[in-house]
């Protein structure tokens, strides 16, 4: 029987997974209002700031994409498009990583993009922020400028629930790449990805991040997931984010990418090692390695990389 990995979706920076707590927990429940004066910690919280803190680790992603692009294309990638960019944290970090780099963040949600302008870009060094452009449009918009690299992080492409829709997105992305461009998807799966569960992870400051898989339909792979945060005063930011997705399998992704015209599809998974505090778990190392065959785990994260 394989060991458990210390993994839930959208949780990959080494610092964030060094102390695994990914055991099943009771499902997040609607919070009861604490009997106290003044706002609770949940009422005072900013869900976008919490998301960046709990879920994203763009420096890990950028290091991986930079190395793989150079390995396969023999040059440094300078232009990136961050699809489903949300608050544009990846875009800002990309531009901070090299003064020659530019980023285009694409998302349909105007208020989230506005938050990114007011917070993410405003807090970045001015010379980096000015090289980030945010566009409120569909990621299938082929009028966008071609770039070296397109990334779709945190599984947001799973909003496309039919093969035609997802193939159409992949084809549009390919069209917006330069001749030697690269397209990358973040993926998750494993035996626990297809069950109802709630997974808790303790963060600094008495904060608990909860990933909840409320539903999964094996017929069409429709899944309904939520993010909740619990605070030390007993309050909760209950289901602050909800995701209504189709959980795509790796063979499906590979087939659709090839049907969309990509020449090569590669699969990368995180190298893991036994956890020093609990040998029931495997701890992610932050290093992603290409594989053509892996042992299935209860939970895993990876990248699918497609070459134009």
Coordinates of C-alpha atoms in Angstrom, one line a residue:
X1 CA 0.0 0.0 0.0
X2 CA 1.5 3.3 -1.0
X3 CA 2.2 6.0 1.5
X4 CA 0.1 9.2 1.8
X5 CA 1.6 12.3 0.4
X6 CA 1.3 15.5 2.3
X7 CA -0.6 17.1 -0.5
X8 CA -3.9 18.8 -1.2
X9 CA -4.6 20.8 -4.4
X10 CA -2.8 24.1 -4.7
X11 CA -0.2 23.5 -2.0
X12 CA 3.3 23.1 -3.2
X13 CA 5.9 25.5 -1.9
X14 CA 8.4 23.6 0.3
X15 CA 7.8 26.0 3.2
X16 CA 4.1 25.4 3.1
X17 CA 4.3 21.7 3.2
X18 CA 7.2 21.0 5.5
X19 CA 4.8 20.1 8.3
X20 CA 2.1 17.9 6.8
X21 CA -1.3 17.9 8.3
X22 CA -3.2 16.4 5.4
X23 CA -5.3 13.9 7.3
X24 CA -9.0 13.7 6.7
X25 CA -11.0 16.0 8.8
X26 CA -14.7 16.8 9.3
X27 CA -16.3 18.8 6.6
X28 CA -16.2 22.5 7.0
X29 CA -19.5 23.6 8.6
X30 CA -21.2 26.9 8.6
X31 CA -19.8 29.0 11.4
X32 CA -21.8 30.2 14.4
X33 CA -21.3 33.9 15.2
X34 CA -19.1 34.3 18.2
X35 CA -20.7 36.3 21.1
X36 CA -18.3 39.2 21.1
X37 CA -18.2 42.9 20.3
X38 CA -16.5 44.2 17.2
X39 CA -15.7 42.4 14.0
X40 CA -14.3 38.9 14.1
X41 CA -11.0 38.0 12.5
X42 CA -13.0 36.4 9.6
X43 CA -15.0 39.6 9.1
X44 CA -11.8 41.6 9.0
X45 CA -10.0 39.2 6.6
X46 CA -9.2 39.7 3.0
X47 CA -9.9 36.5 1.1
X48 CA -7.6 37.4 -1.8
X49 CA -4.6 38.0 0.5
X50 CA -5.4 34.8 2.3
X51 CA -5.5 32.9 -1.0
X52 CA -2.1 34.2 -2.0
X53 CA -0.6 33.3 1.4
X54 CA -2.2 29.8 1.6
X55 CA -2.3 28.6 -2.0
X56 CA 0.3 30.2 -4.3
X57 CA 4.0 29.9 -4.5
X58 CA 4.9 31.5 -7.8
X59 CA 8.7 31.5 -7.2
X60 CA 8.6 27.7 -7.3
X61 CA 6.6 27.7 -10.5
X62 CA 8.8 30.3 -12.2
X63 CA 12.0 28.4 -11.3
X64 CA 10.6 25.2 -12.9
X65 CA 9.2 26.9 -16.0
X66 CA 12.4 28.8 -16.6
X67 CA 14.6 25.7 -16.4
X68 CA 12.3 23.5 -18.6
X69 CA 11.9 26.2 -21.2
X70 CA 15.6 26.7 -21.5
X71 CA 16.2 22.9 -21.6
X72 CA 13.8 22.4 -24.5
X73 CA 14.1 25.7 -26.3
X74 CA 17.7 26.7 -25.6
X75 CA 16.9 30.3 -24.6
X76 CA 15.5 32.2 -21.6
X77 CA 11.7 32.8 -21.7
X78 CA 10.9 36.5 -21.5
X79 CA 7.2 36.9 -22.2
X80 CA 4.5 35.1 -20.3
X81 CA 0.7 35.0 -20.3
X82 CA -1.0 34.0 -17.0
X83 CA -4.4 32.7 -17.8
X84 CA -7.1 32.8 -15.1
X85 CA -4.7 35.2 -13.4
X86 CA -6.9 36.3 -10.6
X87 CA -4.9 38.8 -8.5
X88 CA -1.9 38.4 -10.9
X89 CA 0.7 37.3 -8.3
X90 CA 2.5 35.0 -10.8
X91 CA 2.7 37.8 -13.3
X92 CA 4.2 40.2 -10.8
X93 CA 6.7 37.7 -9.6
X94 CA 7.6 36.8 -13.2
X95 CA 8.5 40.4 -13.9
X96 CA 10.4 40.7 -10.6
X97 CA 12.5 37.7 -11.6
X98 CA 14.2 39.4 -14.6
X99 CA 14.2 43.1 -15.7
X100 CA 13.7 42.0 -19.3
X101 CA 10.5 40.1 -18.6
X102 CA 6.9 41.2 -19.3
X103 CA 3.6 39.5 -18.3
X104 CA 0.0 39.6 -19.5
X105 CA -2.6 38.5 -17.0
X106 CA -5.9 37.4 -18.4
X107 CA -9.1 36.9 -16.4
X108 CA -12.8 37.5 -16.8
X109 CA -13.5 38.8 -13.3
X110 CA -13.1 42.6 -13.1
X111 CA -13.2 43.0 -9.3
X112 CA -10.5 40.4 -8.8
X113 CA -8.3 42.1 -11.4
X114 CA -8.9 45.5 -9.7
X115 CA -7.7 43.9 -6.4
X116 CA -4.6 42.8 -8.2
X117 CA -3.9 46.3 -9.5
X118 CA -4.5 47.9 -6.1
X119 CA -2.6 45.3 -4.0
X120 CA -0.4 43.0 -6.0
X121 CA 0.9 45.5 -8.5
X122 CA 0.9 48.4 -6.1
X123 CA 3.2 46.5 -3.7
X124 CA 5.6 45.3 -6.4
X125 CA 8.6 47.4 -7.4
X126 CA 7.5 50.0 -9.9
X127 CA 9.8 48.8 -12.6
X128 CA 8.3 45.3 -12.4
X129 CA 4.7 46.5 -12.0
X130 CA 4.9 48.6 -15.1
X131 CA 5.8 45.5 -17.1
X132 CA 2.6 43.7 -16.1
X133 CA -0.6 44.2 -18.3
X134 CA -4.0 42.9 -17.1
X135 CA -6.7 42.1 -19.5
X136 CA -10.3 41.4 -18.7
X137 CA -11.2 39.0 -21.5
X138 CA -11.8 35.3 -22.2
X139 CA -8.6 33.2 -22.2
X140 CA -9.7 31.9 -25.6
X141 CA -9.4 35.4 -27.1
X142 CA -6.9 34.9 -30.0
X143 CA -6.4 38.6 -30.5
X144 CA -3.9 38.7 -27.7
X145 CA -0.2 39.2 -28.4
X146 CA 1.9 36.0 -28.8
X147 CA 4.1 35.1 -25.9
X148 CA 6.9 32.6 -25.1
X149 CA 5.0 30.9 -22.3
X150 CA 1.4 30.5 -21.3
X151 CA 0.5 29.1 -17.9
X152 CA -2.8 28.0 -16.4
X153 CA -2.2 27.5 -12.7
X154 CA -4.4 26.3 -9.9
X155 CA -6.5 24.1 -12.1
X156 CA -8.8 26.9 -13.3
X157 CA -9.0 25.4 -16.9
X158 CA -11.2 22.7 -15.2
X159 CA -14.1 25.2 -15.7
X160 CA -14.2 23.8 -19.3
X161 CA -16.3 20.7 -18.9
X162 CA -16.5 19.2 -22.4
X163 CA -13.8 18.0 -24.7
X164 CA -14.8 20.5 -27.3
X165 CA -14.5 23.4 -24.9
X166 CA -11.1 22.4 -23.5
X167 CA -9.7 21.5 -26.9
X168 CA -10.8 25.0 -28.1
X169 CA -9.0 26.6 -25.2
X170 CA -5.8 24.6 -25.9
X171 CA -6.0 25.5 -29.6
X172 CA -6.4 29.2 -28.8
X173 CA -3.5 29.1 -26.4
X174 CA -1.3 27.4 -29.1
X175 CA -2.3 30.2 -31.6
X176 CA -1.1 32.8 -29.1
X177 CA 2.3 31.3 -28.6
X178 CA 5.5 32.2 -30.6
X179 CA 6.9 29.5 -32.9
X180 CA 8.9 27.8 -30.2
X181 CA 6.4 28.6 -27.4
X182 CA 5.5 26.4 -24.4
X183 CA 2.1 25.9 -22.7
X184 CA 1.9 24.6 -19.1
X185 CA -1.0 23.4 -16.9
X186 CA -0.9 22.7 -13.2
X187 CA -2.7 19.3 -12.5
X188 CA -3.8 17.4 -9.5
X189 CA -5.2 13.9 -8.9
X190 CA -4.8 10.7 -6.9
X191 CA -7.2 8.3 -5.3
X192 CA -8.4 11.0 -2.8
X193 CA -9.1 13.5 -5.5
X194 CA -12.3 11.6 -6.4
X195 CA -13.9 11.3 -3.0
X196 CA -15.7 13.7 -0.6
X197 CA -13.3 14.9 2.0
X198 CA -12.1 18.0 3.9
X199 CA -8.4 18.6 4.4
X200 CA -6.9 21.0 7.0
X201 CA -3.6 22.7 7.1
X202 CA -2.3 24.8 9.9
X203 CA -0.7 28.2 9.0
X204 CA 1.2 30.6 11.2
X205 CA -0.8 32.9 13.4
X206 CA -3.5 30.5 14.4
X207 CA -5.0 30.3 10.9
X208 CA -6.3 27.0 9.4
X209 CA -6.7 26.5 5.6
X210 CA -9.4 24.0 4.7
X211 CA -9.7 22.4 1.3
X212 CA -13.1 20.7 0.9
X213 CA -14.3 18.4 -1.8
X214 CA -18.0 18.5 -1.4
X215 CA -19.1 16.4 -4.4
X216 CA -17.7 14.1 -7.1
X217 CA -19.6 12.4 -9.9
X218 CA -17.7 9.5 -11.4
X219 CA -19.9 9.5 -14.5
X220 CA -18.8 12.9 -15.8
X221 CA -16.0 13.8 -13.2
X222 CA -17.9 16.9 -12.1
X223 CA -16.5 18.0 -8.8
X224 CA -17.5 20.8 -6.4
X225 CA -14.8 22.1 -4.1
X226 CA -14.4 25.0 -1.6
X227 CA -11.8 26.9 0.4
X228 CA -12.6 27.9 4.0
X229 CA -10.3 29.6 6.5
X230 CA -10.7 29.2 10.3
X231 CA -9.3 31.8 12.7
X232 CA -8.0 31.6 16.3
X233 CA -11.0 33.5 17.6
X234 CA -13.3 30.7 16.4
X235 CA -14.7 32.6 13.4
X236 CA -14.6 31.2 9.8
X237 CA -14.4 32.6 6.3
X238 CA -16.7 29.9 5.2
X239 CA -16.4 28.7 1.6
X240 CA -14.8 31.9 0.6
X241 CA -14.0 30.3 -2.8
X242 CA -16.1 27.7 -4.6
X243 CA -14.9 25.7 -7.7
X244 CA -17.4 24.0 -10.0
X245 CA -15.1 21.9 -12.2
X246 CA -14.6 18.8 -14.3
X247 CA -11.6 16.9 -13.0
X248 CA -9.7 16.0 -16.1
X249 CA -7.4 13.0 -16.2
X250 CA -3.9 13.0 -17.6
X251 CA -4.7 10.9 -20.7
X252 CA -7.5 13.3 -21.6
X253 CA -5.3 16.3 -21.2
X254 CA -2.6 14.8 -23.3
X255 CA -5.0 13.7 -26.1
X256 CA -6.7 17.1 -26.3
X257 CA -3.4 19.0 -26.3
X258 CA -2.2 16.8 -29.3
X259 CA -5.5 17.3 -31.0
X260 CA -5.1 21.0 -30.6
X261 CA -1.9 20.8 -32.5
X262 CA 0.9 20.6 -29.8
X263 CA 3.8 18.5 -31.0
X264 CA 4.9 17.1 -27.6
X265 CA 3.3 16.6 -24.2
X266 CA 5.4 16.0 -21.1
X267 CA 4.3 15.1 -17.5
X268 CA 6.1 16.2 -14.4
X269 CA 5.5 15.1 -10.8
X270 CA 7.0 16.3 -7.5
X271 CA 9.8 14.2 -6.1
X272 CA 8.9 13.1 -2.6
X273 CA 10.7 11.7 0.4
X274 CA 9.6 10.1 3.7
X275 CA 8.6 12.6 6.3
X276 CA 11.0 12.7 9.3
X277 CA 8.2 13.1 11.8
X278 CA 5.6 10.7 10.5
X279 CA 6.5 7.9 8.1
X280 CA 2.9 7.5 7.1
X281 CA 3.5 10.5 4.9
X282 CA 5.6 11.5 2.0
X283 CA 6.8 15.1 1.9
X284 CA 7.1 17.0 -1.3
X285 CA 10.6 18.4 -2.0
X286 CA 9.6 21.2 -4.5
X287 CA 11.6 19.5 -7.3
X288 CA 9.5 18.3 -10.3
X289 CA 10.8 15.5 -12.5
X290 CA 9.5 14.3 -15.8
X291 CA 7.9 10.8 -15.8
X292 CA 6.2 8.5 -18.2
X293 CA 5.1 6.1 -15.5
X294 CA 4.5 6.8 -11.7
X295 CA 3.0 5.0 -8.8
X296 CA -0.4 6.4 -8.0
X297 CA -0.7 8.1 -4.6
X298 CA -3.7 9.3 -2.6
X299 CA -2.9 12.8 -3.7
X300 CA -0.4 14.3 -6.1
X301 CA 0.4 17.6 -7.9
X302 CA 2.2 18.0 -11.1
X303 CA 2.6 19.9 -14.4
X304 CA 1.6 19.1 -18.0
X305 CA 3.9 20.9 -20.4
X306 CA 3.1 21.1 -24.1
X307 CA 5.6 22.2 -26.7
X308 CA 4.2 24.0 -29.8

